[in-house]
Tab-separated table of C-alpha atoms and ligand atoms in Angstrom:
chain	number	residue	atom	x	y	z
A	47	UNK	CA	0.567	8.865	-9.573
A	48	UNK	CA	3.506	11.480	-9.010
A	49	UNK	CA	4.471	14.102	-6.423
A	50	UNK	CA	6.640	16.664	-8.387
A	51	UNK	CA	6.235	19.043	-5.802
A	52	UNK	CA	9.766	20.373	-4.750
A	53	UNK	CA	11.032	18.911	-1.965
A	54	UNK	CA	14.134	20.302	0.576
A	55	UNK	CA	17.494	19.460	0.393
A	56	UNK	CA	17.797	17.380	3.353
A	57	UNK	CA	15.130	15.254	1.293
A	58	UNK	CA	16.378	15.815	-2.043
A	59	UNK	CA	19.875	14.317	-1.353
A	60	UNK	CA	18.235	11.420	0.682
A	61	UNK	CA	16.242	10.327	-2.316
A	62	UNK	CA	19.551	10.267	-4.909
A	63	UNK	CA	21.250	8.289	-1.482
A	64	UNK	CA	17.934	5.604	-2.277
A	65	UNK	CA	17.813	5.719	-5.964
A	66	UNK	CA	21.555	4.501	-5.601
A	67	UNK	CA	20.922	2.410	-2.498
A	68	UNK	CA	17.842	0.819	-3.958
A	69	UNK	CA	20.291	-1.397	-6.361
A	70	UNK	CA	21.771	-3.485	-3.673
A	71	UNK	CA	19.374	-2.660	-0.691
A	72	UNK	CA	18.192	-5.921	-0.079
A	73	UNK	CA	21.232	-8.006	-0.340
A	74	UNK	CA	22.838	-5.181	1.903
A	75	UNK	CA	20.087	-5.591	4.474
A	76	UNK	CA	19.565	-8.934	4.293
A	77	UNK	CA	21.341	-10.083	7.266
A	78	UNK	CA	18.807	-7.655	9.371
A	79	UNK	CA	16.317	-8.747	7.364
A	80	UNK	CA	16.411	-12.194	8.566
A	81	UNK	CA	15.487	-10.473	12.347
A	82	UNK	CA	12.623	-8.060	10.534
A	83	UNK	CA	10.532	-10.714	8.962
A	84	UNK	CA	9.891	-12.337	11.824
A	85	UNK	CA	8.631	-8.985	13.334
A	86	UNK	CA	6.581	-7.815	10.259
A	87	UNK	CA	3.811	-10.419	10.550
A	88	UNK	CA	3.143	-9.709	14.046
A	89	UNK	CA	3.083	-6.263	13.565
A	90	UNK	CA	0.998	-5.768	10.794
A	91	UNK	CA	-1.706	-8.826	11.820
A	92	UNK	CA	-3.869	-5.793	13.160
A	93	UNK	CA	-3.645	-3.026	10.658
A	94	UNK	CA	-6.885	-3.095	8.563
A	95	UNK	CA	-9.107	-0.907	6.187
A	96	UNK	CA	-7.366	1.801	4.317
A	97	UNK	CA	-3.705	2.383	5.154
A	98	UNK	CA	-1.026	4.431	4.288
A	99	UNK	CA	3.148	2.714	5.064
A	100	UNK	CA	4.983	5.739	4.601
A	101	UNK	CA	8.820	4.917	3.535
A	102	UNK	CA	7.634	1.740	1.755
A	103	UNK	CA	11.369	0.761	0.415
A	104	UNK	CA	11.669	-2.027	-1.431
A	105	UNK	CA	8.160	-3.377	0.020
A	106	UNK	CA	9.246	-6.066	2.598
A	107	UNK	CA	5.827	-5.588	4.429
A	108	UNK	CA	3.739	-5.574	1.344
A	109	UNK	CA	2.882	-9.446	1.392
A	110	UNK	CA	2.005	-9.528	5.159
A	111	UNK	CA	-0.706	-6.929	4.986
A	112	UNK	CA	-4.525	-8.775	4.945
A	113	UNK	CA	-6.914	-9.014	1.877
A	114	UNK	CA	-9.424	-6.630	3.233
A	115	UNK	CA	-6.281	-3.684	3.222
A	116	UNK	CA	-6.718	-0.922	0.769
A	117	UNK	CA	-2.739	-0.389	0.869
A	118	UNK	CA	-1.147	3.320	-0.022
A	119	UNK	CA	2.481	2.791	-0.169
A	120	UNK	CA	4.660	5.973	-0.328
A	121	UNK	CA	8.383	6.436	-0.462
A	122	UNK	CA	11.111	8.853	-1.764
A	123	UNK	CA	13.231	6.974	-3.985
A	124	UNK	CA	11.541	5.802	-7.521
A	125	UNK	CA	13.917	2.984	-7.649
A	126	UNK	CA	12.969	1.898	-4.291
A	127	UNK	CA	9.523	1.893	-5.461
A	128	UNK	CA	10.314	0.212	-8.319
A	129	UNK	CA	11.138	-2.740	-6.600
A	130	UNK	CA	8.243	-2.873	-4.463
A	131	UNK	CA	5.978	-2.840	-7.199
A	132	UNK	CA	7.985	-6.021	-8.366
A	133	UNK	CA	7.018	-7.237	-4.420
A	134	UNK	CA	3.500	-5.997	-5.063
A	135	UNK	CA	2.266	-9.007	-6.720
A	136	UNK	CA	2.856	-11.336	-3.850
A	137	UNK	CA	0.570	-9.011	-1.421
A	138	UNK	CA	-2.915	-10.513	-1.062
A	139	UNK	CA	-4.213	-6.546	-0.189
A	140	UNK	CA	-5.345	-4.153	-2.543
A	141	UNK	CA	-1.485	-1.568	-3.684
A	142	UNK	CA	-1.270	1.753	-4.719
A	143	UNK	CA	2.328	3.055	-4.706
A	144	UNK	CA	3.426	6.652	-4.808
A	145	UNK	CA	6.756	8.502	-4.923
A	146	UNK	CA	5.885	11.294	-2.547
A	147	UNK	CA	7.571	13.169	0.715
A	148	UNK	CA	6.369	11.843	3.964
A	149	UNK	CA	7.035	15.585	5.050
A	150	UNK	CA	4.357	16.715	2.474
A	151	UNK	CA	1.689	14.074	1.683
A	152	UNK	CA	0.244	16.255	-1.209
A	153	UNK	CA	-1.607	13.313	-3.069
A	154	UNK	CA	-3.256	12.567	0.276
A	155	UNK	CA	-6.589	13.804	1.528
A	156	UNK	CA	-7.220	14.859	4.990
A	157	UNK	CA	-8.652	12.322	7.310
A	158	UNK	CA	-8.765	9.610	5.019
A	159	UNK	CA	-6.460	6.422	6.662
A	160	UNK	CA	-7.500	4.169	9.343
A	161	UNK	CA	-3.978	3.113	9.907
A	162	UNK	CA	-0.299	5.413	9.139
A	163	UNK	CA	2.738	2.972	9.126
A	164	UNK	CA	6.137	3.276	8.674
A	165	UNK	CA	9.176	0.921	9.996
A	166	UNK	CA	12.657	2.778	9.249
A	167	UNK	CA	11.580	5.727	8.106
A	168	UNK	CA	12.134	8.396	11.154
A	169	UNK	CA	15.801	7.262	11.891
A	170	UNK	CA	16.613	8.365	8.311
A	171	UNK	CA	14.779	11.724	8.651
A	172	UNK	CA	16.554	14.443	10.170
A	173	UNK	CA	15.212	15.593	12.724
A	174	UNK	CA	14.442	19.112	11.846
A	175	UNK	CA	11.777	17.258	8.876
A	176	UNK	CA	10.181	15.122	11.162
A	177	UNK	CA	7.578	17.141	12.694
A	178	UNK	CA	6.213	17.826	9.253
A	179	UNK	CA	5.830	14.145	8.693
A	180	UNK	CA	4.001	14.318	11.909
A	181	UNK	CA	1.758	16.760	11.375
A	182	UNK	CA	1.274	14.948	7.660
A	183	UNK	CA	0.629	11.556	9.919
A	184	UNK	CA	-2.266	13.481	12.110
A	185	UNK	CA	-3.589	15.282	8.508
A	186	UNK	CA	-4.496	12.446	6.821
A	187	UNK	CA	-5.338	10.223	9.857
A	188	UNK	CA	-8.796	9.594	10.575
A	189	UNK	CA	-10.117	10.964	13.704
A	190	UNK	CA	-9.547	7.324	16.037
A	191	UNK	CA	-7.247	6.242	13.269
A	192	UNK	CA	-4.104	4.105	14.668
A	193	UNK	CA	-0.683	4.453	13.903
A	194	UNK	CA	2.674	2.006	14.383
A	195	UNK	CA	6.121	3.291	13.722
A	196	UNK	CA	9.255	0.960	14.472
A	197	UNK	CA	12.291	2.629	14.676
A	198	UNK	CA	16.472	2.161	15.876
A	199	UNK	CA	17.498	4.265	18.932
A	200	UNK	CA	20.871	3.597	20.778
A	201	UNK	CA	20.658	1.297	23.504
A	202	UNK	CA	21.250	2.042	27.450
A	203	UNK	CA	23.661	-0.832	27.810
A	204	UNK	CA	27.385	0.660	26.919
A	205	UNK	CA	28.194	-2.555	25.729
A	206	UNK	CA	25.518	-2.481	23.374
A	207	UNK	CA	26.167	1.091	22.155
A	208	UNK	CA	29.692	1.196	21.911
A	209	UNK	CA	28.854	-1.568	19.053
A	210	UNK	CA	26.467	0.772	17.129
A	211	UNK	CA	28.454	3.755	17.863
A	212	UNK	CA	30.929	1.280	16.027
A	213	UNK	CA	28.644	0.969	13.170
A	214	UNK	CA	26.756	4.619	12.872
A	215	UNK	CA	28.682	5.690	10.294
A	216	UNK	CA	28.347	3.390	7.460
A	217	UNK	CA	24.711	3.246	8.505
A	218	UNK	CA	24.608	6.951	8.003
A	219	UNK	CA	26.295	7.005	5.117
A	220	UNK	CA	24.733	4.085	3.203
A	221	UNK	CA	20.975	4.374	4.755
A	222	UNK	CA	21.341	7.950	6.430
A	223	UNK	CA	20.041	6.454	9.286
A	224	UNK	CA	20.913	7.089	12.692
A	225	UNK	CA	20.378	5.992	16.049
A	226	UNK	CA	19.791	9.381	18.083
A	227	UNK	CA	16.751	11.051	16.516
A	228	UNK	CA	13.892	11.890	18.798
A	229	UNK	CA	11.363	10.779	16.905
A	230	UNK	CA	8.948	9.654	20.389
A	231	UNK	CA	9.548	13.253	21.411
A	232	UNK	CA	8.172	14.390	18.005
A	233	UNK	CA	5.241	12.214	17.845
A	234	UNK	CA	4.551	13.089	21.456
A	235	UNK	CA	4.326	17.118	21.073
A	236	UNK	CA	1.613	16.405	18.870
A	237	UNK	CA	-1.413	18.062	19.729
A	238	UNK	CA	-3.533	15.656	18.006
A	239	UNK	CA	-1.850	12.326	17.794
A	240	UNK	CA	-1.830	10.334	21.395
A	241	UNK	CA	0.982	7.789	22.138
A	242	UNK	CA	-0.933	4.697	23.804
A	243	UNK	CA	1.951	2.351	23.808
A	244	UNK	CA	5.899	2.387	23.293
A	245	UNK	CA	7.604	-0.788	24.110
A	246	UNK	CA	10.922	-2.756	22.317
A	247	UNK	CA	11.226	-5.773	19.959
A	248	UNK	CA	14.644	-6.795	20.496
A	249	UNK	CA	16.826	-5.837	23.712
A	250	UNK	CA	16.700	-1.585	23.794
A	251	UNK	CA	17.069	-1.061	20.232
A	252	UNK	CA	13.914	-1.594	18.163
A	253	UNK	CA	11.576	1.048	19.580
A	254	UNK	CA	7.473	0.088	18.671
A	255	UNK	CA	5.774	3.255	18.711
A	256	UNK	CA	2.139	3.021	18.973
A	257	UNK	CA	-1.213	5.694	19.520
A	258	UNK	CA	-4.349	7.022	17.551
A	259	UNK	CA	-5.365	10.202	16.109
A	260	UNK	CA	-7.610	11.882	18.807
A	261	UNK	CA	-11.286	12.247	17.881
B	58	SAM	C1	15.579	2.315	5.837
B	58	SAM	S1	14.455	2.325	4.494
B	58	SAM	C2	13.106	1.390	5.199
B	58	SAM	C3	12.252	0.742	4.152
B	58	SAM	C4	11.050	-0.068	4.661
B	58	SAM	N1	10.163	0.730	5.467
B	58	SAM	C5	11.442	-1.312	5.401
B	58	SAM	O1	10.922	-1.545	6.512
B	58	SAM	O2	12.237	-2.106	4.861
B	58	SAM	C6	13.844	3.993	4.546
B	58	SAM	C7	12.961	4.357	3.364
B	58	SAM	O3	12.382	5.647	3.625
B	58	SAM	C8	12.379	6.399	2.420
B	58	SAM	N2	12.290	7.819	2.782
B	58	SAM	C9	13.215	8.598	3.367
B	58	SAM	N3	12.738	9.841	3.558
B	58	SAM	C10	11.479	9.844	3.068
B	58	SAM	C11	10.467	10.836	2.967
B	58	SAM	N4	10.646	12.091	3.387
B	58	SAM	N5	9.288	10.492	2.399
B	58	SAM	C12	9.085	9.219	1.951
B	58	SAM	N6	10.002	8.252	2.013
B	58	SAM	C13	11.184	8.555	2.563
B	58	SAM	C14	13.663	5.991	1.729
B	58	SAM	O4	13.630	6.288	0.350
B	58	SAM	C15	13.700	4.492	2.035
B	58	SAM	O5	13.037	3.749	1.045
């Protein structure tokens, strides 16, 4: 299935940054990689029925999901998708994959997930897009239905932040990540989706965000 619905500019010059990125993305993430798999299982060993990982990429969570998933995996970039359909046949779950906006959702009906998703997508949203993803998250969550993002913010220490500082701007450039977007502060003006749980993986870096979709 495909979204050819136009998209803005912000998103439009993120997906030709992916479609190049995609080539090398997994060699060039690799060395964070080796941190993220360890997280994936443990973050996914709860996320049942029909769910929808928004920002897919190259599909590193795709084989952790359980057989009983019905998987919708969305992203930008056709070239990241591309390789995650390659990483589709290792999942054990049910995959559908997409290329559709996060901001838009148009080949998803309303209330229809149990579970929304995403690891790494918010830090590469701007800011001014993400409370349409949001209010795309609460659409097509089921009333009760859970969500999990995982996210980068800059850490308190100075030691610690003077290192990403260090780093921000090949991350922006190559992922167009960054570490100041407010994505908790989106998610929490929600009128409908309820933060139950925020905590870190990995000193104050890797930011779990956690809640349902009220009834
Ligand atoms: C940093 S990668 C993370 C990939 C994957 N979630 C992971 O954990 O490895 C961010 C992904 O989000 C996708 N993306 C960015 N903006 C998007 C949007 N508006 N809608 C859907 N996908 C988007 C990019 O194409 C890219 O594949």
């Amino acid at each position: 299935m495909q979204n050819d619905r136009p998209m803005s500019t912000e998103n439009a010059v993120l997906e030709s940054k992916y479609n190049v990125t995609a080539w090398f993305y997994d060699i060039l993430d690799y060395p964070w990689e080796r941190q993220y798999r360890r997280w994936r299982p443990q973050l996914l060993r709860d996320v049942a029925q029909k769910v929808l990982e928004a920002g897919v990429g190259t599909g590193r969570n795709l084989r952790h999901y359980a057989p009983g998933v019905e998987l919708t995996g969305i992203d930008l970039s056709s070239k990241m998708l591309a390789k995650a359909r390659r990483r589709s046949r290792n999942a054990a779950c049910a995959v559908e994959l997409i290329r559709e906006d996060a901001t838009a959702l148009t080949s998803c009906p309303e209330s229809h997930f149990d579970w929304v998703v995403s690891f790494f997508l918010c830090c590469v949203m701007p800011d001014a897009l993400q409370p349409l993803a949001v209010r795309q998250f609460e659409r097509v969550l089921k009333p009760g239905g859970r969500f999990r993002l995982l996210e980068m913010v800059y850490s308190e220490d100075p030691a610690l932040r003077r290192r990403q500082e260090y780093f921000a701007p090949f991350v922006e450039k190559v992922y167009g990540a960054r570490f100041d977007r407010d994505t908790l502060q989106h998610v929490e003006n929600s009128e409908k989706l309820r933060v139950t749980n925020t905590y870190f993986l990995k000193k104050d870096i890797y930011l779990v965000i956690e809640g349902n979709r009220l009834p």
